Amino acid sequence: MIIEDNFIINKDDLLKSIWSSIWRYFGMKEANKIGLWLIDLNIEKNYGMLRCSHKTKETLITALCLVSDINNKRIILSTLKTSGTLKSLKKSVLTL
Amino acid sequence: MSYFESRMKVNFKDLDDIRKKLKWSQDLGIRNVILEPKNYMSKIPLELKEKIMKFSSSNIYFRVNLRVENLNEFKKKIKNHNNFEDLLSIESLNKDVQIHAARDSRVDLISFSEPNILKSLTTGVLSLVKQNNSFIEFSLHPIFERNIHLQSKNFRILYRFLHMIRKSKVNYIISGNFSDLYDFRHPRGLISICHSLLDLPINESKQAFNEQPRKLLERRNIKD
């Protein structure tokens, strides 16, 4: 996560903008398949952990990529790692 | 697997700008970058290249883009690029220039980065590019357009011509070509966009950001 002026975002704003990106580019047909869940958001280290259905992984990465601002602050949401289980994802997060 | 950002325009007269953009792309996790001078340079000096390569631990390559209006200008400019050691791309709205560039073995890449240039792409050019084993380039920066109407138009243009190219089985690469730092995206994200919004199979999208740019660089090495 890279945010303009080191602006501090909260979970609600982040989720809201991810959902609006999903709606804008994929509509309800895809949105109901995603099962999006924000597991963790670490503001200090600028990363978050999202859970979704494995079939909609590419949809979610696209939606994240197309988020360009939150609360009028420019932002880049980029994927660091994808994993099949939260357990192995948490392990790799420890190395960040 | 490391992907390429095949087109990053930088001001070669401003080393701080280059350093800043390379640092930014490194923070985003981009490991292979192809730099292009914003202002036309017939040759990139070796000392400058060495200096730039020290700015980042990423693999840095160089390309020069010729933006030409007509055939005479193309013929005049291409003369400066005999035995050229970096990648050479041509960008033009003129169909005659596109055809000549596709025939010319000095040209590695014909760039269709802007929607209006992309609209001028024809199957004739594609056929010549295929014969000469050179490459076509697309850029994804038009889909980061703020205006929603223009954005959907740009999606449509990209979709149409991307599938036209796929049909003709021509070598192609996809670049970001972003100018604003906050528009920069990791190629993995761009691969997902190509797959889910432009209907490109995932392995083909990955190839456009990984294997194809490598092939393009190998082509230049073979020529040298």
PDB file of C-alpha atoms in Angstrom:
ATOM      1  CA  MET A   1       0.000   0.000   0.000  1.00  0.00           C
ATOM      2  CA  ILE A   2       1.469   3.370  -0.969  1.00  0.00           C
ATOM      3  CA  ILE A   3      -0.576   6.382   0.139  1.00  0.00           C
ATOM      4  CA  GLU A   4      -0.116  10.054  -0.715  1.00  0.00           C
ATOM      5  CA  ASP A   5       1.228  12.236   2.144  1.00  0.00           C
ATOM      6  CA  ASN A   6       1.361   9.145   4.415  1.00  0.00           C
ATOM      7  CA  PHE A   7      -2.371   9.586   4.975  1.00  0.00           C
ATOM      8  CA  ILE A   8      -3.766   7.123   7.517  1.00  0.00           C
ATOM      9  CA  ILE A   9      -6.693   5.134   6.167  1.00  0.00           C
ATOM     10  CA  ASN A  10      -9.125   3.079   8.184  1.00  0.00           C
ATOM     11  CA  LYS A  11     -10.568  -0.339   7.453  1.00  0.00           C
ATOM     12  CA  ASP A  12     -14.000   0.987   6.504  1.00  0.00           C
ATOM     13  CA  ASP A  13     -12.719   3.435   3.890  1.00  0.00           C
ATOM     14  CA  LEU A  14     -10.425   0.808   2.411  1.00  0.00           C
ATOM     15  CA  LEU A  15     -13.178  -1.802   2.136  1.00  0.00           C
ATOM     16  CA  LYS A  16     -15.617   0.754   0.762  1.00  0.00           C
ATOM     17  CA  SER A  17     -13.255   1.708  -2.049  1.00  0.00           C
ATOM     18  CA  ILE A  18     -12.422  -1.924  -2.881  1.00  0.00           C
ATOM     19  CA  TRP A  19     -16.132  -2.752  -3.069  1.00  0.00           C
ATOM     20  CA  SER A  20     -16.847   0.273  -5.242  1.00  0.00           C
ATOM     21  CA  SER A  21     -14.046  -0.796  -7.599  1.00  0.00           C
ATOM     22  CA  ILE A  22     -15.523  -4.319  -7.773  1.00  0.00           C
ATOM     23  CA  TRP A  23     -18.977  -2.878  -8.500  1.00  0.00           C
ATOM     24  CA  ARG A  24     -17.677  -0.425 -11.077  1.00  0.00           C
ATOM     25  CA  TYR A  25     -15.716  -2.937 -13.134  1.00  0.00           C
ATOM     26  CA  PHE A  26     -17.513  -6.246 -12.535  1.00  0.00           C
ATOM     27  CA  GLY A  27     -21.045  -5.508 -11.308  1.00  0.00           C
ATOM     28  CA  MET A  28     -23.268  -7.681  -9.162  1.00  0.00           C
ATOM     29  CA  LYS A  29     -22.620 -10.850 -11.170  1.00  0.00           C
ATOM     30  CA  GLU A  30     -19.037 -11.032  -9.895  1.00  0.00           C
ATOM     31  CA  ALA A  31     -19.466  -9.127  -6.625  1.00  0.00           C
ATOM     32  CA  ASN A  32     -21.657 -11.846  -5.121  1.00  0.00           C
ATOM     33  CA  LYS A  33     -19.036 -14.515  -5.808  1.00  0.00           C
ATOM     34  CA  ILE A  34     -16.079 -12.825  -4.174  1.00  0.00           C
ATOM     35  CA  GLY A  35     -16.686 -13.325  -0.451  1.00  0.00           C
ATOM     36  CA  LEU A  36     -14.364 -10.483   0.422  1.00  0.00           C
ATOM     37  CA  TRP A  37     -13.054 -10.255   3.970  1.00  0.00           C
ATOM     38  CA  LEU A  38     -10.446  -7.914   5.382  1.00  0.00           C
ATOM     39  CA  ILE A  39      -8.429 -10.085   7.759  1.00  0.00           C
ATOM     40  CA  ASP A  40      -5.812  -7.586   8.835  1.00  0.00           C
ATOM     41  CA  LEU A  41      -4.679  -4.034   8.128  1.00  0.00           C
ATOM     42  CA  ASN A  42      -1.243  -2.962   9.325  1.00  0.00           C
ATOM     43  CA  ILE A  43      -0.977   0.794   8.931  1.00  0.00           C
ATOM     44  CA  GLU A  44       2.602   1.010  10.235  1.00  0.00           C
ATOM     45  CA  LYS A  45       3.977  -1.442   7.704  1.00  0.00           C
ATOM     46  CA  ASN A  46       1.473  -0.474   5.005  1.00  0.00           C
ATOM     47  CA  TYR A  47       0.008  -3.836   4.224  1.00  0.00           C
ATOM     48  CA  GLY A  48      -3.290  -5.624   4.606  1.00  0.00           C
ATOM     49  CA  MET A  49      -4.552  -9.157   4.306  1.00  0.00           C
ATOM     50  CA  LEU A  50      -7.665  -9.973   2.299  1.00  0.00           C
ATOM     51  CA  ARG A  51      -9.569 -13.206   2.005  1.00  0.00           C
ATOM     52  CA  CYS A  52     -11.610 -14.105  -1.076  1.00  0.00           C
ATOM     53  CA  SER A  53     -12.876 -17.111  -2.990  1.00  0.00           C
ATOM     54  CA  HIS A  54     -10.021 -18.711  -4.958  1.00  0.00           C
ATOM     55  CA  LYS A  55     -12.080 -18.542  -8.144  1.00  0.00           C
ATOM     56  CA  THR A  56     -12.274 -14.754  -7.954  1.00  0.00           C
ATOM     57  CA  LYS A  57      -8.606 -14.113  -7.130  1.00  0.00           C
ATOM     58  CA  GLU A  58      -7.913 -12.382 -10.451  1.00  0.00           C
ATOM     59  CA  THR A  59     -11.073 -10.279 -10.107  1.00  0.00           C
ATOM     60  CA  LEU A  60      -9.974  -9.037  -6.713  1.00  0.00           C
ATOM     61  CA  ILE A  61      -6.399  -8.293  -7.867  1.00  0.00           C
ATOM     62  CA  THR A  62      -7.863  -6.298 -10.780  1.00  0.00           C
ATOM     63  CA  ALA A  63     -10.211  -4.381  -8.498  1.00  0.00           C
ATOM     64  CA  LEU A  64      -7.334  -3.574  -6.111  1.00  0.00           C
ATOM     65  CA  CYS A  65      -5.166  -2.462  -9.005  1.00  0.00           C
ATOM     66  CA  LEU A  66      -7.855  -0.096 -10.266  1.00  0.00           C
ATOM     67  CA  VAL A  67      -8.361   1.686  -6.940  1.00  0.00           C
ATOM     68  CA  SER A  68      -6.664   5.028  -7.486  1.00  0.00           C
ATOM     69  CA  ASP A  69      -7.783   7.157  -4.536  1.00  0.00           C
ATOM     70  CA  ILE A  70      -9.383   6.977  -1.119  1.00  0.00           C
ATOM     71  CA  ASN A  71     -10.804  10.153   0.485  1.00  0.00           C
ATOM     72  CA  ASN A  72      -9.195  12.208  -2.303  1.00  0.00           C
ATOM     73  CA  LYS A  73      -5.743  10.849  -1.474  1.00  0.00           C
ATOM     74  CA  ARG A  74      -3.928   8.987  -4.220  1.00  0.00           C
ATOM     75  CA  ILE A  75      -3.225   5.362  -3.372  1.00  0.00           C
ATOM     76  CA  ILE A  76      -1.628   2.282  -4.920  1.00  0.00           C
ATOM     77  CA  LEU A  77      -2.890  -1.097  -3.758  1.00  0.00           C
ATOM     78  CA  SER A  78      -0.537  -3.785  -4.963  1.00  0.00           C
ATOM     79  CA  THR A  79      -0.497  -7.499  -4.199  1.00  0.00           C
ATOM     80  CA  LEU A  80       2.573  -8.795  -2.373  1.00  0.00           C
ATOM     81  CA  LYS A  81       1.666 -12.436  -2.039  1.00  0.00           C
ATOM     82  CA  THR A  82      -1.248 -14.741  -2.675  1.00  0.00           C
ATOM     83  CA  SER A  83      -1.716 -18.008  -0.867  1.00  0.00           C
ATOM     84  CA  GLY A  84      -4.209 -20.831  -0.605  1.00  0.00           C
ATOM     85  CA  THR A  85      -4.323 -20.723   3.166  1.00  0.00           C
ATOM     86  CA  LEU A  86      -4.259 -17.903   5.700  1.00  0.00           C
ATOM     87  CA  LYS A  87      -1.778 -19.884   7.792  1.00  0.00           C
ATOM     88  CA  SER A  88       0.937 -19.825   5.133  1.00  0.00           C
ATOM     89  CA  LEU A  89       0.108 -16.248   4.245  1.00  0.00           C
ATOM     90  CA  LYS A  90       0.616 -15.179   7.857  1.00  0.00           C
ATOM     91  CA  LYS A  91       3.962 -16.969   7.865  1.00  0.00           C
ATOM     92  CA  SER A  92       5.165 -15.034   4.836  1.00  0.00           C
ATOM     93  CA  VAL A  93       3.872 -11.763   6.272  1.00  0.00           C
ATOM     94  CA  LEU A  94       6.268 -12.219   9.208  1.00  0.00           C
ATOM     95  CA  THR A  95       9.176 -11.805   6.786  1.00  0.00           C
ATOM     96  CA  LEU A  96       7.943  -8.374   5.605  1.00  0.00           C
TER      97      LEU A  96
ATOM     98  CA  MET B   1       8.781 -15.071 -11.912  1.00  0.00           C
ATOM     99  CA  SER B   2       9.866 -11.499 -12.628  1.00  0.00           C
ATOM    100  CA  TYR B   3       7.792  -9.347 -14.900  1.00  0.00           C
ATOM    101  CA  PHE B   4       8.731  -6.360 -17.023  1.00  0.00           C
ATOM    102  CA  GLU B   5       7.614  -2.773 -17.059  1.00  0.00           C
ATOM    103  CA  SER B   6       8.479  -2.375 -20.719  1.00  0.00           C
ATOM    104  CA  ARG B   7       8.070   1.356 -21.002  1.00  0.00           C
ATOM    105  CA  MET B   8       8.994   3.897 -18.382  1.00  0.00           C
ATOM    106  CA  LYS B   9       9.455   7.386 -19.765  1.00  0.00           C
ATOM    107  CA  VAL B  10      12.054   9.414 -17.885  1.00  0.00           C
ATOM    108  CA  ASN B  11      13.830  12.691 -18.402  1.00  0.00           C
ATOM    109  CA  PHE B  12      17.452  11.738 -19.080  1.00  0.00           C
ATOM    110  CA  LYS B  13      18.568  15.277 -18.287  1.00  0.00           C
ATOM    111  CA  ASP B  14      17.152  15.022 -14.780  1.00  0.00           C
ATOM    112  CA  LEU B  15      18.885  12.239 -12.867  1.00  0.00           C
ATOM    113  CA  ASP B  16      16.786  12.904  -9.765  1.00  0.00           C
ATOM    114  CA  ASP B  17      13.628  12.143 -11.755  1.00  0.00           C
ATOM    115  CA  ILE B  18      15.139   8.846 -12.888  1.00  0.00           C
ATOM    116  CA  ARG B  19      16.269   7.972  -9.366  1.00  0.00           C
ATOM    117  CA  LYS B  20      12.812   8.789  -7.960  1.00  0.00           C
ATOM    118  CA  LYS B  21      10.955   6.699 -10.550  1.00  0.00           C
ATOM    119  CA  LEU B  22      13.308   3.749 -10.176  1.00  0.00           C
ATOM    120  CA  LYS B  23      13.008   3.869  -6.383  1.00  0.00           C
ATOM    121  CA  TRP B  24       9.217   3.998  -6.704  1.00  0.00           C
ATOM    122  CA  SER B  25       9.123   1.021  -9.053  1.00  0.00           C
ATOM    123  CA  GLN B  26      11.485  -0.877  -6.766  1.00  0.00           C
ATOM    124  CA  ASP B  27       9.132  -0.196  -3.821  1.00  0.00           C
ATOM    125  CA  LEU B  28       6.317  -1.624  -5.930  1.00  0.00           C
ATOM    126  CA  GLY B  29       8.377  -4.758  -6.515  1.00  0.00           C
ATOM    127  CA  ILE B  30       9.058  -4.254 -10.236  1.00  0.00           C
ATOM    128  CA  ARG B  31      12.322  -6.058 -10.994  1.00  0.00           C
ATOM    129  CA  ASN B  32      12.773  -5.392 -14.717  1.00  0.00           C
ATOM    130  CA  VAL B  33      12.402  -1.943 -16.180  1.00  0.00           C
ATOM    131  CA  ILE B  34      12.923  -0.644 -19.711  1.00  0.00           C
ATOM    132  CA  LEU B  35      13.682   3.078 -19.614  1.00  0.00           C
ATOM    133  CA  GLU B  36      12.906   5.426 -22.452  1.00  0.00           C
ATOM    134  CA  PRO B  37      14.100   9.034 -22.778  1.00  0.00           C
ATOM    135  CA  LYS B  38      11.194  11.510 -22.811  1.00  0.00           C
ATOM    136  CA  ASN B  39      13.019  13.688 -25.306  1.00  0.00           C
ATOM    137  CA  TYR B  40      14.415  12.001 -28.377  1.00  0.00           C
ATOM    138  CA  MET B  41      18.054  10.897 -28.114  1.00  0.00           C
ATOM    139  CA  SER B  42      19.726   9.229 -31.080  1.00  0.00           C
ATOM    140  CA  LYS B  43      22.046   7.349 -28.726  1.00  0.00           C
ATOM    141  CA  ILE B  44      22.116   6.874 -24.960  1.00  0.00           C
ATOM    142  CA  PRO B  45      25.712   7.414 -23.745  1.00  0.00           C
ATOM    143  CA  LEU B  46      27.305   4.438 -22.019  1.00  0.00           C
ATOM    144  CA  GLU B  47      28.448   6.508 -19.011  1.00  0.00           C
ATOM    145  CA  LEU B  48      24.882   7.685 -18.441  1.00  0.00           C
ATOM    146  CA  LYS B  49      23.602   4.123 -18.627  1.00  0.00           C
ATOM    147  CA  GLU B  50      26.162   2.960 -16.069  1.00  0.00           C
ATOM    148  CA  LYS B  51      25.236   5.845 -13.782  1.00  0.00           C
ATOM    149  CA  ILE B  52      21.512   5.014 -14.019  1.00  0.00           C
ATOM    150  CA  MET B  53      22.090   1.313 -13.413  1.00  0.00           C
ATOM    151  CA  LYS B  54      23.627   2.166 -10.041  1.00  0.00           C
ATOM    152  CA  PHE B  55      20.401   3.856  -8.887  1.00  0.00           C
ATOM    153  CA  SER B  56      18.504   0.622  -8.454  1.00  0.00           C
ATOM    154  CA  SER B  57      19.046  -3.072  -7.903  1.00  0.00           C
ATOM    155  CA  SER B  58      16.395  -3.824 -10.570  1.00  0.00           C
ATOM    156  CA  ASN B  59      17.436  -4.956 -14.027  1.00  0.00           C
ATOM    157  CA  ILE B  60      17.442  -1.866 -16.205  1.00  0.00           C
ATOM    158  CA  TYR B  61      17.272  -1.884 -19.984  1.00  0.00           C
ATOM    159  CA  PHE B  62      16.990   0.968 -22.453  1.00  0.00           C
ATOM    160  CA  ARG B  63      14.935   1.794 -25.488  1.00  0.00           C
ATOM    161  CA  VAL B  64      14.559   4.736 -27.812  1.00  0.00           C
ATOM    162  CA  ASN B  65      11.229   5.681 -29.314  1.00  0.00           C
ATOM    163  CA  LEU B  66      10.960   7.477 -32.647  1.00  0.00           C
ATOM    164  CA  ARG B  67       7.747   9.457 -32.850  1.00  0.00           C
ATOM    165  CA  VAL B  68       7.481  10.398 -36.485  1.00  0.00           C
ATOM    166  CA  GLU B  69       4.843  12.151 -38.545  1.00  0.00           C
ATOM    167  CA  ASN B  70       5.713  11.114 -42.083  1.00  0.00           C
ATOM    168  CA  LEU B  71       7.841   8.805 -44.195  1.00  0.00           C
ATOM    169  CA  ASN B  72      10.574  11.338 -44.946  1.00  0.00           C
ATOM    170  CA  GLU B  73      11.073  12.037 -41.253  1.00  0.00           C
ATOM    171  CA  PHE B  74      11.201   8.302 -40.576  1.00  0.00           C
ATOM    172  CA  LYS B  75      13.828   7.693 -43.285  1.00  0.00           C
ATOM    173  CA  LYS B  76      15.901  10.602 -42.013  1.00  0.00           C
ATOM    174  CA  LYS B  77      15.792   9.516 -38.373  1.00  0.00           C
ATOM    175  CA  ILE B  78      16.258   5.782 -38.889  1.00  0.00           C
ATOM    176  CA  LYS B  79      19.647   6.432 -40.544  1.00  0.00           C
ATOM    177  CA  ASN B  80      21.021   7.363 -37.104  1.00  0.00           C
ATOM    178  CA  HIS B  81      20.159   3.937 -35.791  1.00  0.00           C
ATOM    179  CA  ASN B  82      22.302   1.586 -37.860  1.00  0.00           C
ATOM    180  CA  ASN B  83      24.045  -0.842 -35.473  1.00  0.00           C
ATOM    181  CA  PHE B  84      21.979   0.512 -32.604  1.00  0.00           C
ATOM    182  CA  GLU B  85      22.581  -1.297 -29.332  1.00  0.00           C
ATOM    183  CA  ASP B  86      19.320  -0.592 -27.472  1.00  0.00           C
ATOM    184  CA  LEU B  87      15.740  -1.348 -28.362  1.00  0.00           C
ATOM    185  CA  LEU B  88      14.261   0.811 -31.079  1.00  0.00           C
ATOM    186  CA  SER B  89      10.552   1.487 -31.307  1.00  0.00           C
ATOM    187  CA  ILE B  90       8.473   3.480 -33.756  1.00  0.00           C
ATOM    188  CA  GLU B  91       5.276   5.313 -32.937  1.00  0.00           C
ATOM    189  CA  SER B  92       3.302   6.914 -35.723  1.00  0.00           C
ATOM    190  CA  LEU B  93      -0.231   7.622 -36.865  1.00  0.00           C
ATOM    191  CA  ASN B  94       0.895   7.441 -40.481  1.00  0.00           C
ATOM    192  CA  LYS B  95       0.165   4.062 -42.073  1.00  0.00           C
ATOM    193  CA  ASP B  96       3.057   4.345 -44.568  1.00  0.00           C
ATOM    194  CA  VAL B  97       5.468   4.825 -41.681  1.00  0.00           C
ATOM    195  CA  GLN B  98       3.983   1.826 -39.879  1.00  0.00           C
ATOM    196  CA  ILE B  99       4.405  -0.350 -42.999  1.00  0.00           C
ATOM    197  CA  HIS B 100       7.998   0.778 -43.583  1.00  0.00           C
ATOM    198  CA  ALA B 101       8.826   0.289 -39.903  1.00  0.00           C
ATOM    199  CA  ALA B 102       7.360  -3.206 -39.978  1.00  0.00           C
ATOM    200  CA  ARG B 103       9.610  -4.043 -42.957  1.00  0.00           C
ATOM    201  CA  ASP B 104      12.744  -2.492 -41.472  1.00  0.00           C
ATOM    202  CA  SER B 105      14.930  -4.943 -39.561  1.00  0.00           C
ATOM    203  CA  ARG B 106      16.417  -2.107 -37.455  1.00  0.00           C
ATOM    204  CA  VAL B 107      13.032  -1.601 -35.824  1.00  0.00           C
ATOM    205  CA  ASP B 108      12.313  -3.953 -32.942  1.00  0.00           C
ATOM    206  CA  LEU B 109       8.958  -2.688 -31.889  1.00  0.00           C
ATOM    207  CA  ILE B 110       6.023  -0.786 -33.319  1.00  0.00           C
ATOM    208  CA  SER B 111       4.269   0.990 -30.529  1.00  0.00           C
ATOM    209  CA  PHE B 112       0.513   1.492 -30.404  1.00  0.00           C
ATOM    210  CA  SER B 113       0.394   3.038 -26.962  1.00  0.00           C
ATOM    211  CA  GLU B 114      -2.173   5.761 -27.551  1.00  0.00           C
ATOM    212  CA  PRO B 115      -5.811   4.947 -28.403  1.00  0.00           C
ATOM    213  CA  ASN B 116      -5.778   7.131 -31.541  1.00  0.00           C
ATOM    214  CA  ILE B 117      -2.637   5.385 -32.832  1.00  0.00           C
ATOM    215  CA  LEU B 118      -4.052   1.991 -31.904  1.00  0.00           C
ATOM    216  CA  LYS B 119      -7.109   2.717 -34.050  1.00  0.00           C
ATOM    217  CA  SER B 120      -4.823   3.055 -37.091  1.00  0.00           C
ATOM    218  CA  LEU B 121      -3.531  -0.530 -36.762  1.00  0.00           C
ATOM    219  CA  THR B 122      -4.274  -2.704 -39.784  1.00  0.00           C
ATOM    220  CA  THR B 123      -3.905  -6.392 -40.580  1.00  0.00           C
ATOM    221  CA  GLY B 124      -1.358  -5.467 -43.288  1.00  0.00           C
ATOM    222  CA  VAL B 125       1.012  -4.060 -40.677  1.00  0.00           C
ATOM    223  CA  LEU B 126       0.457  -7.118 -38.493  1.00  0.00           C
ATOM    224  CA  SER B 127       1.334  -9.443 -41.349  1.00  0.00           C
ATOM    225  CA  LEU B 128       4.596  -7.562 -42.033  1.00  0.00           C
ATOM    226  CA  VAL B 129       5.483  -7.532 -38.342  1.00  0.00           C
ATOM    227  CA  LYS B 130       4.974 -11.285 -38.268  1.00  0.00           C
ATOM    228  CA  GLN B 131       7.204 -11.793 -41.316  1.00  0.00           C
ATOM    229  CA  ASN B 132       9.964  -9.669 -39.834  1.00  0.00           C
ATOM    230  CA  ASN B 133       9.601 -11.338 -36.415  1.00  0.00           C
ATOM    231  CA  SER B 134       9.377  -7.967 -34.679  1.00  0.00           C
ATOM    232  CA  PHE B 135       6.924  -6.880 -31.980  1.00  0.00           C
ATOM    233  CA  ILE B 136       3.814  -4.810 -31.412  1.00  0.00           C
ATOM    234  CA  GLU B 137       3.382  -2.860 -28.188  1.00  0.00           C
ATOM    235  CA  PHE B 138       0.248  -1.938 -26.273  1.00  0.00           C
ATOM    236  CA  SER B 139       0.057   0.235 -23.204  1.00  0.00           C
ATOM    237  CA  LEU B 140      -2.429   0.093 -20.371  1.00  0.00           C
ATOM    238  CA  HIS B 141      -2.179   3.719 -19.273  1.00  0.00           C
ATOM    239  CA  PRO B 142      -5.337   4.760 -21.226  1.00  0.00           C
ATOM    240  CA  ILE B 143      -7.483   2.568 -18.973  1.00  0.00           C
ATOM    241  CA  PHE B 144      -6.408   4.560 -15.925  1.00  0.00           C
ATOM    242  CA  GLU B 145      -8.227   7.553 -17.397  1.00  0.00           C
ATOM    243  CA  ARG B 146     -10.268   9.421 -14.757  1.00  0.00           C
ATOM    244  CA  ASN B 147     -13.164  10.233 -17.085  1.00  0.00           C
ATOM    245  CA  ILE B 148     -15.410   7.164 -16.954  1.00  0.00           C
ATOM    246  CA  HIS B 149     -16.692   7.577 -20.546  1.00  0.00           C
ATOM    247  CA  LEU B 150     -13.227   7.893 -22.002  1.00  0.00           C
ATOM    248  CA  GLN B 151     -12.075   5.007 -19.854  1.00  0.00           C
ATOM    249  CA  SER B 152     -14.742   2.647 -21.198  1.00  0.00           C
ATOM    250  CA  LYS B 153     -13.985   3.813 -24.749  1.00  0.00           C
ATOM    251  CA  ASN B 154     -10.305   3.042 -24.188  1.00  0.00           C
ATOM    252  CA  PHE B 155     -11.190  -0.390 -22.804  1.00  0.00           C
ATOM    253  CA  ARG B 156     -13.199  -1.105 -25.931  1.00  0.00           C
ATOM    254  CA  ILE B 157     -10.393   0.015 -28.287  1.00  0.00           C
ATOM    255  CA  LEU B 158      -7.814  -2.058 -26.419  1.00  0.00           C
ATOM    256  CA  TYR B 159     -10.112  -5.080 -26.357  1.00  0.00           C
ATOM    257  CA  ARG B 160     -10.815  -4.872 -30.081  1.00  0.00           C
ATOM    258  CA  PHE B 161      -7.211  -4.554 -31.235  1.00  0.00           C
ATOM    259  CA  LEU B 162      -5.759  -6.926 -28.664  1.00  0.00           C
ATOM    260  CA  HIS B 163      -7.982  -9.679 -29.990  1.00  0.00           C
ATOM    261  CA  MET B 164      -7.177  -8.721 -33.573  1.00  0.00           C
ATOM    262  CA  ILE B 165      -3.490  -9.193 -32.770  1.00  0.00           C
ATOM    263  CA  ARG B 166      -4.118 -12.480 -30.991  1.00  0.00           C
ATOM    264  CA  LYS B 167      -5.904 -13.753 -34.064  1.00  0.00           C
ATOM    265  CA  SER B 168      -2.956 -12.924 -36.322  1.00  0.00           C
ATOM    266  CA  LYS B 169      -0.485 -14.602 -33.903  1.00  0.00           C
ATOM    267  CA  VAL B 170       1.968 -11.708 -33.885  1.00  0.00           C
ATOM    268  CA  ASN B 171       4.511 -11.194 -31.087  1.00  0.00           C
ATOM    269  CA  TYR B 172       3.297  -8.506 -28.728  1.00  0.00           C
ATOM    270  CA  ILE B 173       4.211  -6.958 -25.427  1.00  0.00           C
ATOM    271  CA  ILE B 174       2.072  -4.998 -23.009  1.00  0.00           C
ATOM    272  CA  SER B 175       3.544  -2.107 -21.083  1.00  0.00           C
ATOM    273  CA  GLY B 176       2.250   0.248 -18.427  1.00  0.00           C
ATOM    274  CA  ASN B 177       3.679   3.483 -19.850  1.00  0.00           C
ATOM    275  CA  PHE B 178       2.534   5.509 -16.851  1.00  0.00           C
ATOM    276  CA  SER B 179       3.741   9.038 -16.322  1.00  0.00           C
ATOM    277  CA  ASP B 180       2.246   9.860 -12.909  1.00  0.00           C
ATOM    278  CA  LEU B 181       3.923   8.057 -10.003  1.00  0.00           C
ATOM    279  CA  TYR B 182       0.574   7.190  -8.415  1.00  0.00           C
ATOM    280  CA  ASP B 183      -0.594   5.555 -11.661  1.00  0.00           C
ATOM    281  CA  PHE B 184       2.288   3.068 -11.585  1.00  0.00           C
ATOM    282  CA  ARG B 185       1.151  -0.509 -11.032  1.00  0.00           C
ATOM    283  CA  HIS B 186       2.977  -3.780 -10.576  1.00  0.00           C
ATOM    284  CA  PRO B 187       2.818  -5.898 -13.774  1.00  0.00           C
ATOM    285  CA  ARG B 188       1.059  -8.671 -11.799  1.00  0.00           C
ATOM    286  CA  GLY B 189      -1.895  -6.333 -11.322  1.00  0.00           C
ATOM    287  CA  LEU B 190      -1.824  -5.429 -15.000  1.00  0.00           C
ATOM    288  CA  ILE B 191      -1.823  -9.141 -15.892  1.00  0.00           C
ATOM    289  CA  SER B 192      -5.014  -9.543 -13.861  1.00  0.00           C
ATOM    290  CA  ILE B 193      -6.584  -6.587 -15.676  1.00  0.00           C
ATOM    291  CA  CYS B 194      -5.731  -8.140 -19.054  1.00  0.00           C
ATOM    292  CA  HIS B 195      -7.179 -11.448 -17.934  1.00  0.00           C
ATOM    293  CA  SER B 196     -10.364 -10.340 -16.261  1.00  0.00           C
ATOM    294  CA  LEU B 197     -11.301  -7.202 -18.194  1.00  0.00           C
ATOM    295  CA  LEU B 198      -9.721  -7.746 -21.606  1.00  0.00           C
ATOM    296  CA  ASP B 199     -10.456 -11.493 -21.792  1.00  0.00           C
ATOM    297  CA  LEU B 200      -6.870 -12.505 -22.384  1.00  0.00           C
ATOM    298  CA  PRO B 201      -6.029 -16.025 -21.120  1.00  0.00           C
ATOM    299  CA  ILE B 202      -3.916 -15.779 -17.961  1.00  0.00           C
ATOM    300  CA  ASN B 203      -0.868 -17.574 -19.419  1.00  0.00           C
ATOM    301  CA  GLU B 204      -0.907 -15.317 -22.468  1.00  0.00           C
ATOM    302  CA  SER B 205      -1.151 -12.200 -20.293  1.00  0.00           C
ATOM    303  CA  LYS B 206       1.803 -13.415 -18.247  1.00  0.00           C
ATOM    304  CA  GLN B 207       3.782 -14.028 -21.427  1.00  0.00           C
ATOM    305  CA  ALA B 208       3.140 -10.460 -22.594  1.00  0.00           C
ATOM    306  CA  PHE B 209       4.814  -9.179 -19.422  1.00  0.00           C
ATOM    307  CA  ASN B 210       7.539 -11.777 -19.064  1.00  0.00           C
ATOM    308  CA  GLU B 211       8.535 -14.076 -21.919  1.00  0.00           C
ATOM    309  CA  GLN B 212       7.800 -11.684 -24.769  1.00  0.00           C
ATOM    310  CA  PRO B 213       9.913  -8.773 -23.419  1.00  0.00           C
ATOM    311  CA  ARG B 214      12.717 -11.292 -22.827  1.00  0.00           C
ATOM    312  CA  LYS B 215      12.361 -12.495 -26.431  1.00  0.00           C
ATOM    313  CA  LEU B 216      12.482  -8.885 -27.560  1.00  0.00           C
ATOM    314  CA  LEU B 217      15.740  -8.290 -25.678  1.00  0.00           C
ATOM    315  CA  GLU B 218      17.192 -11.544 -27.005  1.00  0.00           C
ATOM    316  CA  ARG B 219      16.290 -10.470 -30.525  1.00  0.00           C
ATOM    317  CA  ARG B 220      18.397  -7.342 -30.085  1.00  0.00           C
ATOM    318  CA  ASN B 221      21.329  -9.321 -28.679  1.00  0.00           C
ATOM    319  CA  ILE B 222      21.188 -11.765 -31.585  1.00  0.00           C
ATOM    320  CA  LYS B 223      21.217  -8.878 -34.018  1.00  0.00           C
ATOM    321  CA  ASP B 224      24.275  -7.379 -32.345  1.00  0.00           C
TER     322      ASP B 224
END
